[in-house]
Structure formats: structure tokens, C-alpha cells
Amino acid sequence: MNLNLGLFGFGCIGQGLWDVLHRTNGLRSSIARICVKDRKKSRPLSQDYFTYDKDDILNDPEINVVVELIDDADAAFDIVSKAMRQGKAVVTANKKMVATRFRELLDLQTSTGMPLLYEASTGGSIPIIRNLEEYYDNDLLSGVEGIVNGTTNYIFTQLMENPERGYAHALAEAQAKGFAESNPSLDVDGWDATYKTLIIAAHSMGSVLDPRQIVRRGISHITPFDIAAARSLGCTVKLLSRVLLHGNGFSASVLPALIPNSDSLANINNEMNAIRLHGAFSDDQLLVGKGAGAHPTASAVLSDISALRYSYRYEYKKLQQADAPVFNIGNPVRVFVRGPKELLNELPFSDVHVDHRTSSGSYRIGDLSLLDLSRSFAFNSETCFIATMVE
Ligand SMILES: NC(=O)c1ccc[n+]([C@@H]2O[C@H](COP(=O)([O-])OP(=O)(O)OC[C@H]3O[C@@H](n4cnc5c(N)ncnc54)[C@H](OP(=O)(O)O)[C@@H]3O)[C@@H](O)[C@H]2O)c1
């Protein structure tokens, strides 16, 4: 099957896709038209490729695949839904659109019969979604966890190396290197990782969550005291996405985590991503790769385009299971909480393992459910740093 592509967006990933497509022999596909937004921007290709009217692609019967690589989730949903209704297959990298419109996108795939692939939305170049769909279909997955946001991983790597420079300095450095946006909230408040976690939960546990159900806390409350505490405990700090099975339920969270230095996730540094899968029989497997950037992300987009040549589509078998695990955040987890004594005292720990109180700072390490944690004053206070403990 020849693939005639209509591309939306020619920014970082769109241009990356142009490069990788033109360096890949044997893939019978070419970009016919590119839709962008800003008429004043100069473009590195002939102006003949470009249009500013989405219908030039959506109504072109010669274009059979739409590749959506824009940075606006609402406009992307409009483009993607119209393309599918016009009988076009779609490839996208837009995690926010996929996560926030998951059910509508499922319905569209059913009603139009058109495939929608989004490998690049989660973990950049790491092939996680197709693996969860195909390879782990028959293995009992007890959990998927990992580092899925390169910006926060870069910041934590810098902080572990030079804690005295502080969070603001590490964030400014990430921005200067182009890893963080000028408005970094999507990354540092954990939303980007939350969208990816929702997609992982759907493909691993067969359950579509609302992003607000995922227990989420960002990284901006960390202080040099917290880094020193992590070091004294033999740990490294990372932002950890977790989807974990507990009996017939599963939890989903995006929280800073104290990871023992001996754990392979502790050694995933800077903008790298890693996803660990716990299988009942396969034991642990770790996928490591670049989670962002033009060529790594475009390689996942290219893989989806290539999969369309043999009519690949997600079957969502786990979503159709009658006995899929239900979302449940009532199980105890071990957490580190640093903050004012009165907030530490009111946390409903079932067990306290460390109660560290000094004039320079206080923290407690204990067990409580994610539900109780998320309802606590500490969780909702700017004055506390909270991290799960990886054992
Ligand atoms: N950057 C990464 O490393 C990375 C990694 C994984 C996934 N992603 C995802 O990939 C997608 C693209 O990211 P990016 O980094 O390439 O963004 P970007 O560099 O900001 O480029 C965005 C492009 O979208 C175009 N655009 C915006 N709104 C549009 C609209 N309504 N109609 C047509 N074109 C429109 C812009 O047009 P103009 O050129 O005219 O401004 C620009 O070409 C996003 O969903 C992002 O989350 C990015």
C-alpha cells in the first residue's frame, strides 16, 4: 500500500519526520502537503508544500494518512476526528489529546473503522504502546513504571550533582538547553507524565482513567535539604510514573520518588527516559531510550507510518476484558514527606519507619494509602516535599 501523507505541523517533530522519512529507503510513503499556522514564518522547504487551510489536506482524496504533529490538543482533536471521518488513517504524537479525549478517540476508531496510532506520544523513541498491546497481551503484567519526562529528569540529575545550586537554577539550565518550555508547568507540575501514565494504564491494565484520577504531584517543592536526605538514604530522586497492580485493582501515580542508587532507574540521567515492566513470568524488563527530541520522536512516528502499510491497528484487547482490574488507590505505599511538624503529625500513617526531626528540617517515612496521602494537608501544601519510596 502506498502511503500519501498529509502532515499537520512543521515544528521540532514535523521537521524531524521530514528528515527521517528522507533517510529511510524502501518505505513507500511521501509527504504530499503540510499544514501549518503562521503565514509569516520562513520555511526550510519550497512554499508549494505548505498550506494554512486544514481542508486542503482533509478534503484531498489522494491523501490516505494524516500525521498530526501540532502543539494544540483541541485543534489536534478537530483535525484528527475530521480526518478519520474522511476515511484517513491517523498517526499522532499528541499525548494531551490522546489522554484527554481517549474515549472519544476509541469511539471514532470503531465508528469510522480507521486506525489511530500514537507510539510517539509516550516515551518518545521507546516502543512501549505496541509492546503493551502485542507482546504483553498474554503475560500477567503486575506493573509498569518509569521515567517518562525528560525535562524533570534533567532537572533532578543536575540537582543530585549540584544540590546547592537549587531548583530554580536547574530549571533555568533546562530552559537554556531547550529541554523545558518558557512556561514549564506542563513538565514540572507532572501533567505531561500524567497524560503518558494514562495512556500506559489504558494499554496495560485495560482501564481508561480521567487524568485527574492519577495521583499527581510536581517537583518544584524540592530543596537542598531533601536532596541531602535522599543521599543519606542511599537514594536518587526522580519523577516516577507508576501503574501498579494490587490484587484485582491497580493504582496510577506521578510522584517524585526516592530510588535506591543500586536500582537501574536511578541511573537513567538527564533527558533519557526508561520504562520498567514487571511481568509475572518474564520478571523485570527495562526499556531505555530518548524520550524527546526531533529524530528520536520522529522515529516512533515513522514506525507507526510503517505499521500502517500492513494495516496495523490497536485492538485494545485489555479494554474488552470482563475481569480488567479496577482503579483503586486504597493500598498502602511507602512515602517520604518533609515539611512542617504539624503537617507531618496529621498524616494518617499505618506505620512510621523514620521520624527525623532536626532544626534544619523534619521528615517522616511511613506507610499510607495514596488516597489518604492525596487528601492530606501536606499533599496540598507548598511547604512539603513528598516522594514515594521505591524498594
Ligand atoms: N518536542 C518533543 O520532543 C516531543 C516529544 C514527544 C511528543 N511531542 C508531541 O509532538 C507534537 C508536536 O510537538 P513539537 O515539539 O514539534 O511542537 P512545535 O515545535 O511547537 O511545532 C508545532 C507546529 O504545529 C503547528 N501548528 C500549531 N497549531 C496549528 C494548527 N491549528 N494548524 C496547523 N498547524 C499548527 C505550528 O505551526 P507554525 O510553524 O506555523 O507555528 C508548528 O509548525 C506535540 O503534540 C508534542 O506534545 C513532542
CSV table of C-alpha atoms and ligand atoms in Angstrom, one decimal:
chain,number,residue,atom,x,y,z
A,1,MET,CA,0.0,0.0,0.0
A,2,ASN,CA,1.4,3.4,-0.9
A,3,LEU,CA,1.0,6.0,1.8
A,4,ASN,CA,0.3,9.5,0.7
A,5,LEU,CA,0.8,11.7,3.8
A,6,GLY,CA,-0.8,14.9,4.8
A,7,LEU,CA,1.3,16.4,7.6
A,8,PHE,CA,0.0,18.9,10.3
A,9,GLY,CA,2.7,20.8,12.0
A,10,PHE,CA,6.3,21.5,10.9
A,11,GLY,CA,8.0,22.3,14.2
A,12,CYS,CA,10.5,20.2,16.0
A,13,ILE,CA,8.9,16.8,15.3
A,14,GLY,CA,7.4,17.6,11.9
A,15,GLN,CA,10.8,18.6,10.6
A,16,GLY,CA,12.3,15.6,12.3
A,17,LEU,CA,9.9,13.4,10.4
A,18,TRP,CA,10.8,15.0,7.1
A,19,ASP,CA,14.4,14.2,7.8
A,20,VAL,CA,13.9,10.6,8.9
A,21,LEU,CA,11.5,9.9,6.0
A,22,HIS,CA,14.0,11.1,3.5
A,23,ARG,CA,16.7,9.0,5.0
A,24,THR,CA,14.6,5.8,5.1
A,25,ASN,CA,14.8,3.7,1.9
A,26,GLY,CA,12.0,1.3,1.0
A,27,LEU,CA,9.2,3.0,2.9
A,28,ARG,CA,6.6,3.6,0.2
A,29,SER,CA,5.4,6.9,1.6
A,30,SER,CA,5.8,10.6,0.9
A,31,ILE,CA,4.6,13.9,2.3
A,32,ALA,CA,2.2,15.4,-0.1
A,33,ARG,CA,1.2,18.5,1.8
A,34,ILE,CA,2.0,20.3,5.1
A,35,CYS,CA,-0.5,22.4,7.0
A,36,VAL,CA,1.0,25.0,9.4
A,37,LYS,CA,-0.4,28.0,11.2
A,38,ASP,CA,1.9,31.1,11.0
A,39,ARG,CA,1.9,32.7,7.5
A,40,LYS,CA,4.9,34.9,8.4
A,41,LYS,CA,7.3,32.1,9.4
A,42,SER,CA,10.0,31.3,6.9
A,43,ARG,CA,10.2,27.6,6.0
A,44,PRO,CA,13.1,25.4,5.0
A,45,LEU,CA,11.2,23.8,2.1
A,46,SER,CA,9.5,25.1,-1.0
A,47,GLN,CA,6.4,27.1,-0.2
A,48,ASP,CA,4.5,24.8,-2.6
A,49,TYR,CA,4.4,22.1,0.2
A,50,PHE,CA,2.6,24.4,2.7
A,51,THR,CA,-1.0,25.3,3.3
A,52,TYR,CA,-2.7,27.2,6.1
A,53,ASP,CA,-6.1,25.7,5.4
A,54,LYS,CA,-6.6,22.3,7.0
A,55,ASP,CA,-9.3,21.3,4.5
A,56,ASP,CA,-6.6,21.3,1.7
A,57,ILE,CA,-5.4,18.1,3.4
A,58,LEU,CA,-8.6,16.8,4.9
A,59,ASN,CA,-10.6,17.0,1.6
A,60,ASP,CA,-7.9,15.7,-0.6
A,61,PRO,CA,-8.9,12.2,-1.7
A,62,GLU,CA,-5.3,11.3,-2.7
A,63,ILE,CA,-4.1,11.7,0.9
A,64,ASN,CA,-4.8,8.5,2.8
A,65,VAL,CA,-2.8,9.2,6.0
A,66,VAL,CA,-2.8,12.2,8.3
A,67,VAL,CA,0.2,12.7,10.5
A,68,GLU,CA,-0.8,15.2,13.3
A,69,LEU,CA,2.2,16.9,14.9
A,70,ILE,CA,0.9,20.2,16.2
A,71,ASP,CA,1.2,21.6,19.7
A,72,ASP,CA,-2.5,22.4,20.4
A,73,ALA,CA,-4.6,19.5,21.7
A,74,ASP,CA,-8.1,20.9,20.9
A,75,ALA,CA,-7.2,21.9,17.3
A,76,ALA,CA,-5.5,18.5,17.0
A,77,PHE,CA,-8.7,16.7,18.1
A,78,ASP,CA,-10.7,18.6,15.5
A,79,ILE,CA,-8.2,17.7,12.8
A,80,VAL,CA,-7.9,14.0,13.8
A,81,SER,CA,-11.6,13.4,14.1
A,82,LYS,CA,-12.3,15.0,10.7
A,83,ALA,CA,-9.5,13.1,9.1
A,84,MET,CA,-10.9,9.7,10.4
A,85,ARG,CA,-14.4,10.6,9.3
A,86,GLN,CA,-13.0,11.3,5.9
A,87,GLY,CA,-11.6,7.7,5.8
A,88,LYS,CA,-8.0,8.6,6.5
A,89,ALA,CA,-5.7,6.7,8.9
A,90,VAL,CA,-4.1,8.9,11.6
A,91,VAL,CA,-0.7,8.9,13.3
A,92,THR,CA,-0.2,11.4,16.2
A,93,ALA,CA,2.4,12.3,18.9
A,94,ASN,CA,-0.1,14.4,20.9
A,95,LYS,CA,-0.2,12.8,24.4
A,96,LYS,CA,-2.5,15.5,25.8
A,97,MET,CA,-5.1,15.0,23.0
A,98,VAL,CA,-4.9,11.2,23.3
A,99,ALA,CA,-5.1,11.2,27.1
A,100,THR,CA,-7.9,13.8,27.5
A,101,ARG,CA,-10.0,12.5,24.6
A,102,PHE,CA,-9.3,8.8,24.9
A,103,ARG,CA,-12.9,7.5,24.9
A,104,GLU,CA,-14.0,9.8,22.1
A,105,LEU,CA,-11.0,8.6,20.0
A,106,LEU,CA,-11.9,4.9,20.8
A,107,ASP,CA,-15.4,5.6,19.5
A,108,LEU,CA,-14.1,7.3,16.4
A,109,GLN,CA,-11.9,4.3,15.7
A,110,THR,CA,-15.0,2.0,16.0
A,111,SER,CA,-17.4,4.2,14.0
A,112,THR,CA,-15.0,5.1,11.2
A,113,GLY,CA,-13.1,1.8,11.1
A,114,MET,CA,-9.9,3.9,10.7
A,115,PRO,CA,-6.7,3.2,12.7
A,116,LEU,CA,-5.2,5.8,15.1
A,117,LEU,CA,-1.6,5.1,16.2
A,118,TYR,CA,0.3,7.2,18.8
A,119,GLU,CA,3.5,5.4,19.7
A,120,ALA,CA,5.4,8.7,19.9
A,121,SER,CA,3.0,10.2,22.5
A,122,THR,CA,4.6,8.1,25.3
A,123,GLY,CA,8.3,7.7,26.0
A,124,GLY,CA,9.4,9.3,22.7
A,125,SER,CA,11.5,6.7,20.9
A,126,ILE,CA,10.7,3.9,23.4
A,127,PRO,CA,8.4,1.3,21.7
A,128,ILE,CA,6.0,0.9,24.7
A,129,ILE,CA,2.5,1.0,23.4
A,130,ARG,CA,2.8,-1.6,20.7
A,131,ASN,CA,4.7,-3.7,23.2
A,132,LEU,CA,1.9,-3.4,25.7
A,133,GLU,CA,-0.7,-4.2,23.0
A,134,GLU,CA,1.0,-7.2,21.5
A,135,TYR,CA,3.9,-8.6,23.4
A,136,TYR,CA,2.5,-8.4,26.9
A,137,ASP,CA,-1.0,-9.4,26.0
A,138,ASN,CA,-0.6,-12.9,27.4
A,139,ASP,CA,1.8,-12.2,30.2
A,140,LEU,CA,0.4,-11.1,33.5
A,141,LEU,CA,1.7,-7.6,33.9
A,142,SER,CA,1.9,-6.6,37.5
A,143,GLY,CA,3.2,-3.1,36.9
A,144,VAL,CA,4.6,-0.6,34.5
A,145,GLU,CA,6.8,2.2,36.0
A,146,GLY,CA,9.3,4.6,34.7
A,147,ILE,CA,10.8,8.0,33.9
A,148,VAL,CA,8.7,9.4,31.1
A,149,ASN,CA,9.5,13.1,31.3
A,150,GLY,CA,13.0,14.2,30.1
A,151,THR,CA,12.7,17.8,31.4
A,152,THR,CA,12.2,16.8,35.1
A,153,ASN,CA,14.8,14.0,34.8
A,154,TYR,CA,17.3,16.6,33.5
A,155,ILE,CA,16.5,18.9,36.5
A,156,PHE,CA,16.8,16.1,39.0
A,157,THR,CA,20.1,14.9,37.5
A,158,GLN,CA,21.5,18.4,37.9
A,159,LEU,CA,20.2,18.7,41.4
A,160,MET,CA,21.7,15.4,42.5
A,161,GLU,CA,25.1,16.6,41.2
A,162,ASN,CA,24.9,20.1,42.5
A,163,PRO,CA,22.2,20.4,45.2
A,164,GLU,CA,23.5,23.7,46.5
A,165,ARG,CA,22.5,25.4,43.2
A,166,GLY,CA,18.9,24.8,43.9
A,167,TYR,CA,15.8,24.0,41.9
A,168,ALA,CA,15.4,27.4,40.2
A,169,HIS,CA,18.9,27.2,38.8
A,170,ALA,CA,18.4,23.7,37.5
A,171,LEU,CA,15.1,24.7,35.8
A,172,ALA,CA,16.8,27.8,34.2
A,173,GLU,CA,19.5,25.5,32.9
A,174,ALA,CA,16.9,23.1,31.4
A,175,GLN,CA,15.2,26.0,29.7
A,176,ALA,CA,18.5,27.3,28.4
A,177,LYS,CA,19.3,23.9,26.9
A,178,GLY,CA,15.8,23.8,25.2
A,179,PHE,CA,14.6,20.9,27.4
A,180,ALA,CA,12.0,23.0,29.2
A,181,GLU,CA,9.4,25.4,27.8
A,182,SER,CA,9.4,29.0,28.9
A,183,ASN,CA,6.2,28.0,30.7
A,184,PRO,CA,7.4,24.8,32.3
A,185,SER,CA,4.3,23.9,34.2
A,186,LEU,CA,3.2,21.0,31.9
A,187,ASP,CA,6.5,19.2,32.8
A,188,VAL,CA,7.4,20.3,36.3
A,189,ASP,CA,3.8,20.0,37.7
A,190,GLY,CA,3.7,16.5,36.3
A,191,TRP,CA,0.9,16.9,33.7
A,192,ASP,CA,3.0,15.7,30.8
A,193,ALA,CA,3.9,12.5,32.7
A,194,THR,CA,0.3,12.1,33.8
A,195,TYR,CA,-1.0,12.1,30.2
A,196,LYS,CA,1.6,9.4,29.4
A,197,THR,CA,0.7,7.4,32.5
A,198,LEU,CA,-3.0,7.5,31.5
A,199,ILE,CA,-2.1,6.0,28.1
A,200,ILE,CA,0.1,3.4,29.7
A,201,ALA,CA,-2.7,2.4,32.1
A,202,ALA,CA,-5.2,2.0,29.2
A,203,HIS,CA,-2.8,-0.3,27.3
A,204,SER,CA,-1.5,-2.2,30.3
A,205,MET,CA,-4.5,-2.5,32.7
A,206,GLY,CA,-7.4,-2.1,30.2
A,207,SER,CA,-8.9,0.9,32.0
A,208,VAL,CA,-9.4,4.5,30.8
A,209,LEU,CA,-8.8,7.0,33.6
A,210,ASP,CA,-9.6,10.7,33.8
A,211,PRO,CA,-6.2,12.5,34.1
A,212,ARG,CA,-7.4,13.9,37.5
A,213,GLN,CA,-7.7,10.4,39.0
A,214,ILE,CA,-4.0,9.9,38.7
A,215,VAL,CA,-2.3,10.9,41.9
A,216,ARG,CA,0.0,13.6,40.8
A,217,ARG,CA,2.5,15.9,42.4
A,218,GLY,CA,5.1,18.1,40.7
A,219,ILE,CA,8.8,18.6,41.5
A,220,SER,CA,9.1,22.3,42.3
A,221,HIS,CA,8.9,21.9,46.2
A,222,ILE,CA,12.3,20.1,46.4
A,223,THR,CA,15.0,21.8,48.5
A,224,PRO,CA,18.7,21.0,49.1
A,225,PHE,CA,17.6,19.5,52.4
A,226,ASP,CA,15.6,16.9,50.5
A,227,ILE,CA,18.5,16.1,48.2
A,228,ALA,CA,20.7,15.6,51.3
A,229,ALA,CA,18.1,13.4,52.9
A,230,ALA,CA,17.8,11.3,49.7
A,231,ARG,CA,21.6,10.9,49.5
A,232,SER,CA,21.8,9.9,53.2
A,233,LEU,CA,19.3,7.2,52.5
A,234,GLY,CA,21.3,5.9,49.5
A,235,CYS,CA,18.8,7.2,47.0
A,236,THR,CA,18.4,9.3,43.9
A,237,VAL,CA,15.3,11.5,43.2
A,238,LYS,CA,13.3,11.0,40.0
A,239,LEU,CA,9.8,11.8,38.8
A,240,LEU,CA,8.2,8.4,38.6
A,241,SER,CA,5.2,7.3,36.7
A,242,ARG,CA,3.6,4.2,38.2
A,243,VAL,CA,0.8,1.9,37.2
A,244,LEU,CA,0.8,-1.0,39.7
A,245,LEU,CA,-1.5,-4.0,40.1
A,246,HIS,CA,-2.6,-4.8,43.6
A,247,GLY,CA,-4.9,-7.9,43.7
A,248,ASN,CA,-7.8,-7.1,41.4
A,249,GLY,CA,-7.2,-3.4,41.5
A,250,PHE,CA,-4.5,-1.1,40.2
A,251,SER,CA,-3.1,2.3,41.2
A,252,ALA,CA,-1.7,5.1,39.0
A,253,SER,CA,0.5,7.9,40.1
A,254,VAL,CA,3.0,10.5,39.0
A,255,LEU,CA,5.1,11.5,42.0
A,256,PRO,CA,8.7,12.3,42.9
A,257,ALA,CA,10.4,9.1,44.1
A,258,LEU,CA,13.4,8.1,46.2
A,259,ILE,CA,15.0,5.3,44.2
A,260,PRO,CA,17.9,3.3,45.7
A,261,ASN,CA,21.2,4.1,43.9
A,262,SER,CA,21.5,0.4,43.1
A,263,ASP,CA,18.3,0.3,41.1
A,264,SER,CA,18.7,0.7,37.3
A,265,LEU,CA,16.1,3.5,37.2
A,266,ALA,CA,18.3,5.6,39.5
A,267,ASN,CA,21.0,5.6,36.8
A,268,ILE,CA,18.8,7.0,33.9
A,269,ASN,CA,20.1,10.5,33.7
A,270,ASN,CA,19.4,13.9,32.1
A,271,GLU,CA,16.8,13.8,29.3
A,272,MET,CA,16.8,10.0,28.9
A,273,ASN,CA,13.6,8.0,29.6
A,274,ALA,CA,13.1,4.5,30.9
A,275,ILE,CA,10.1,2.2,31.4
A,276,ARG,CA,10.3,-0.9,33.5
A,277,LEU,CA,7.7,-3.7,33.0
A,278,HIS,CA,7.1,-6.2,35.8
A,279,GLY,CA,5.7,-9.5,34.3
A,280,ALA,CA,4.6,-12.4,36.3
A,281,PHE,CA,6.7,-14.9,34.3
A,282,SER,CA,9.1,-12.6,32.4
A,283,ASP,CA,10.3,-10.8,35.6
A,284,ASP,CA,11.5,-7.3,35.1
A,285,GLN,CA,12.4,-5.8,31.8
A,286,LEU,CA,13.7,-2.3,31.2
A,287,LEU,CA,13.3,-0.2,28.0
A,288,VAL,CA,15.6,2.8,27.9
A,289,GLY,CA,15.8,5.5,25.2
A,290,LYS,CA,15.4,9.1,24.2
A,291,GLY,CA,12.1,10.4,25.4
A,292,ALA,CA,12.0,13.5,23.3
A,293,GLY,CA,13.8,15.4,20.5
A,294,ALA,CA,13.2,15.7,16.8
A,295,HIS,CA,14.8,12.5,15.4
A,296,PRO,CA,14.0,10.1,18.3
A,297,THR,CA,10.4,11.1,18.5
A,298,ALA,CA,10.1,11.1,14.7
A,299,SER,CA,11.4,7.5,14.7
A,300,ALA,CA,8.4,6.4,16.6
A,301,VAL,CA,6.1,8.4,14.2
A,302,LEU,CA,7.9,6.7,11.3
A,303,SER,CA,7.4,3.3,12.9
A,304,ASP,CA,3.6,3.9,13.1
A,305,ILE,CA,3.5,5.1,9.5
A,306,SER,CA,5.4,1.9,8.5
A,307,ALA,CA,2.9,-0.3,10.6
A,308,LEU,CA,0.0,1.2,8.6
A,309,ARG,CA,1.5,-0.4,5.4
A,310,TYR,CA,0.4,-3.8,6.8
A,311,SER,CA,-2.9,-2.4,8.2
A,312,TYR,CA,-1.8,-2.5,11.8
A,313,ARG,CA,-4.2,-1.1,14.4
A,314,TYR,CA,-4.6,-1.2,18.1
A,315,GLU,CA,-7.1,-3.9,19.1
A,316,TYR,CA,-7.5,-2.7,22.7
A,317,LYS,CA,-8.0,-6.3,23.8
A,318,LYS,CA,-7.4,-5.5,27.5
A,319,LEU,CA,-10.1,-2.8,27.4
A,320,GLN,CA,-12.6,-5.5,26.4
A,321,GLN,CA,-11.6,-7.9,29.3
A,322,ALA,CA,-14.6,-8.5,31.6
A,323,ASP,CA,-12.2,-9.0,34.5
A,324,ALA,CA,-10.0,-6.0,34.0
A,325,PRO,CA,-8.6,-4.6,37.3
A,326,VAL,CA,-10.4,-1.6,38.8
A,327,PHE,CA,-8.8,1.6,39.7
A,328,ASN,CA,-8.0,1.6,43.5
A,329,ILE,CA,-5.7,3.8,45.4
A,330,GLY,CA,-6.5,2.4,48.8
A,331,ASN,CA,-3.4,0.2,49.1
A,332,PRO,CA,-0.5,1.3,51.4
A,333,VAL,CA,2.6,2.7,49.8
A,334,ARG,CA,5.8,3.9,51.5
A,335,VAL,CA,6.4,7.6,51.3
A,336,PHE,CA,8.9,10.3,52.4
A,337,VAL,CA,7.3,13.5,53.5
A,338,ARG,CA,9.3,16.6,54.5
A,339,GLY,CA,7.6,19.6,55.9
A,340,PRO,CA,6.3,21.5,59.0
A,341,LYS,CA,5.9,19.3,62.0
A,342,GLU,CA,2.2,19.9,62.4
A,343,LEU,CA,1.6,18.7,58.8
A,344,LEU,CA,3.8,15.6,59.3
A,345,ASN,CA,1.9,14.8,62.6
A,346,GLU,CA,-1.5,14.8,60.9
A,347,LEU,CA,-0.6,12.3,58.2
A,348,PRO,CA,-2.5,9.0,58.8
A,349,PHE,CA,0.4,6.6,58.5
A,350,SER,CA,-0.4,3.0,59.3
A,351,ASP,CA,3.4,2.5,60.1
A,352,VAL,CA,6.2,5.1,60.6
A,353,HIS,CA,9.7,3.8,59.8
A,354,VAL,CA,11.7,7.0,60.2
A,355,ASP,CA,10.8,10.1,62.2
A,356,HIS,CA,13.6,12.6,61.5
A,357,ARG,CA,13.3,15.9,63.4
A,358,THR,CA,16.1,18.5,63.4
A,359,SER,CA,16.3,22.2,63.5
A,360,SER,CA,17.3,22.2,59.8
A,361,GLY,CA,14.3,20.2,58.7
A,362,SER,CA,11.9,17.3,59.5
A,363,TYR,CA,10.7,14.3,57.6
A,364,ARG,CA,8.9,11.1,58.1
A,365,ILE,CA,9.0,7.9,56.1
A,366,GLY,CA,5.9,5.7,56.6
A,367,ASP,CA,3.1,3.8,55.0
A,368,LEU,CA,-0.2,5.1,54.0
A,369,SER,CA,-2.6,4.8,51.0
A,370,LEU,CA,-2.3,7.1,48.0
A,371,LEU,CA,-5.9,8.0,48.7
A,372,ASP,CA,-5.1,9.2,52.2
A,373,LEU,CA,-1.9,10.9,51.0
A,374,SER,CA,-3.8,12.8,48.3
A,375,ARG,CA,-6.4,14.1,50.7
A,376,SER,CA,-3.9,15.3,53.3
A,377,PHE,CA,-3.0,18.9,54.0
A,378,ALA,CA,0.7,18.0,53.4
A,379,PHE,CA,-0.1,16.9,49.8
A,380,ASN,CA,-1.8,20.1,49.1
A,381,SER,CA,0.8,22.4,50.8
A,382,GLU,CA,3.6,24.2,49.0
A,383,THR,CA,5.7,23.7,52.2
A,384,CYS,CA,6.1,19.9,51.8
A,385,PHE,CA,8.2,17.7,49.6
A,386,ILE,CA,6.6,14.3,49.0
A,387,ALA,CA,8.2,11.3,47.4
A,388,THR,CA,7.3,7.6,47.1
A,389,MET,CA,10.0,5.2,48.3
A,390,VAL,CA,11.0,2.6,45.7
A,391,GLU,CA,12.0,-0.6,47.4
B,1,LIG,N1,9.2,18.0,21.1
B,1,LIG,C1,9.3,16.8,21.5
B,1,LIG,O1,10.4,16.3,21.9
B,1,LIG,C2,8.1,15.9,21.6
B,1,LIG,C3,8.2,14.6,22.0
B,1,LIG,C4,7.1,13.7,22.0
B,1,LIG,C5,5.9,14.2,21.6
B,1,LIG,N2,5.8,15.5,21.1
B,1,LIG,C6,4.5,16.0,20.7
B,1,LIG,O2,4.6,16.3,19.3
B,1,LIG,C7,3.7,17.3,18.9
B,1,LIG,C8,4.5,18.4,18.2
B,1,LIG,O3,5.5,18.9,19.1
B,1,LIG,P1,6.6,19.9,18.5
B,1,LIG,O4,7.7,19.9,19.6
B,1,LIG,O5,7.0,19.5,17.2
B,1,LIG,O6,5.9,21.3,18.5
B,1,LIG,P2,6.4,22.7,17.9
B,1,LIG,O7,7.9,22.6,17.6
B,1,LIG,O8,5.9,23.8,18.8
B,1,LIG,O9,5.6,22.8,16.5
B,1,LIG,C9,4.3,22.9,16.4
B,1,LIG,C10,3.8,23.0,15.0
B,1,LIG,O10,2.4,22.9,14.9
B,1,LIG,C11,1.9,24.0,14.1
B,1,LIG,N3,0.6,24.3,14.5
B,1,LIG,C12,0.1,24.7,15.7
B,1,LIG,N4,-1.2,24.9,15.6
B,1,LIG,C13,-1.6,24.6,14.4
B,1,LIG,C14,-2.9,24.5,13.8
B,1,LIG,N5,-4.0,24.8,14.4
B,1,LIG,N6,-2.9,24.1,12.5
B,1,LIG,C15,-1.8,23.8,11.8
B,1,LIG,N7,-0.6,23.8,12.3
B,1,LIG,C16,-0.5,24.2,13.6
B,1,LIG,C17,2.9,25.1,14.2
B,1,LIG,O11,2.8,25.9,13.1
B,1,LIG,P3,3.8,27.1,12.8
B,1,LIG,O12,5.1,26.5,12.3
B,1,LIG,O13,3.1,27.9,11.7
B,1,LIG,O14,4.0,27.9,14.1
B,1,LIG,C18,4.3,24.3,14.3
B,1,LIG,O15,4.7,24.0,13.0
B,1,LIG,C19,3.1,17.8,20.2
B,1,LIG,O16,1.8,17.1,20.4
B,1,LIG,C20,4.0,17.3,21.3
B,1,LIG,O17,3.4,17.0,22.6
B,1,LIG,C21,6.9,16.4,21.1
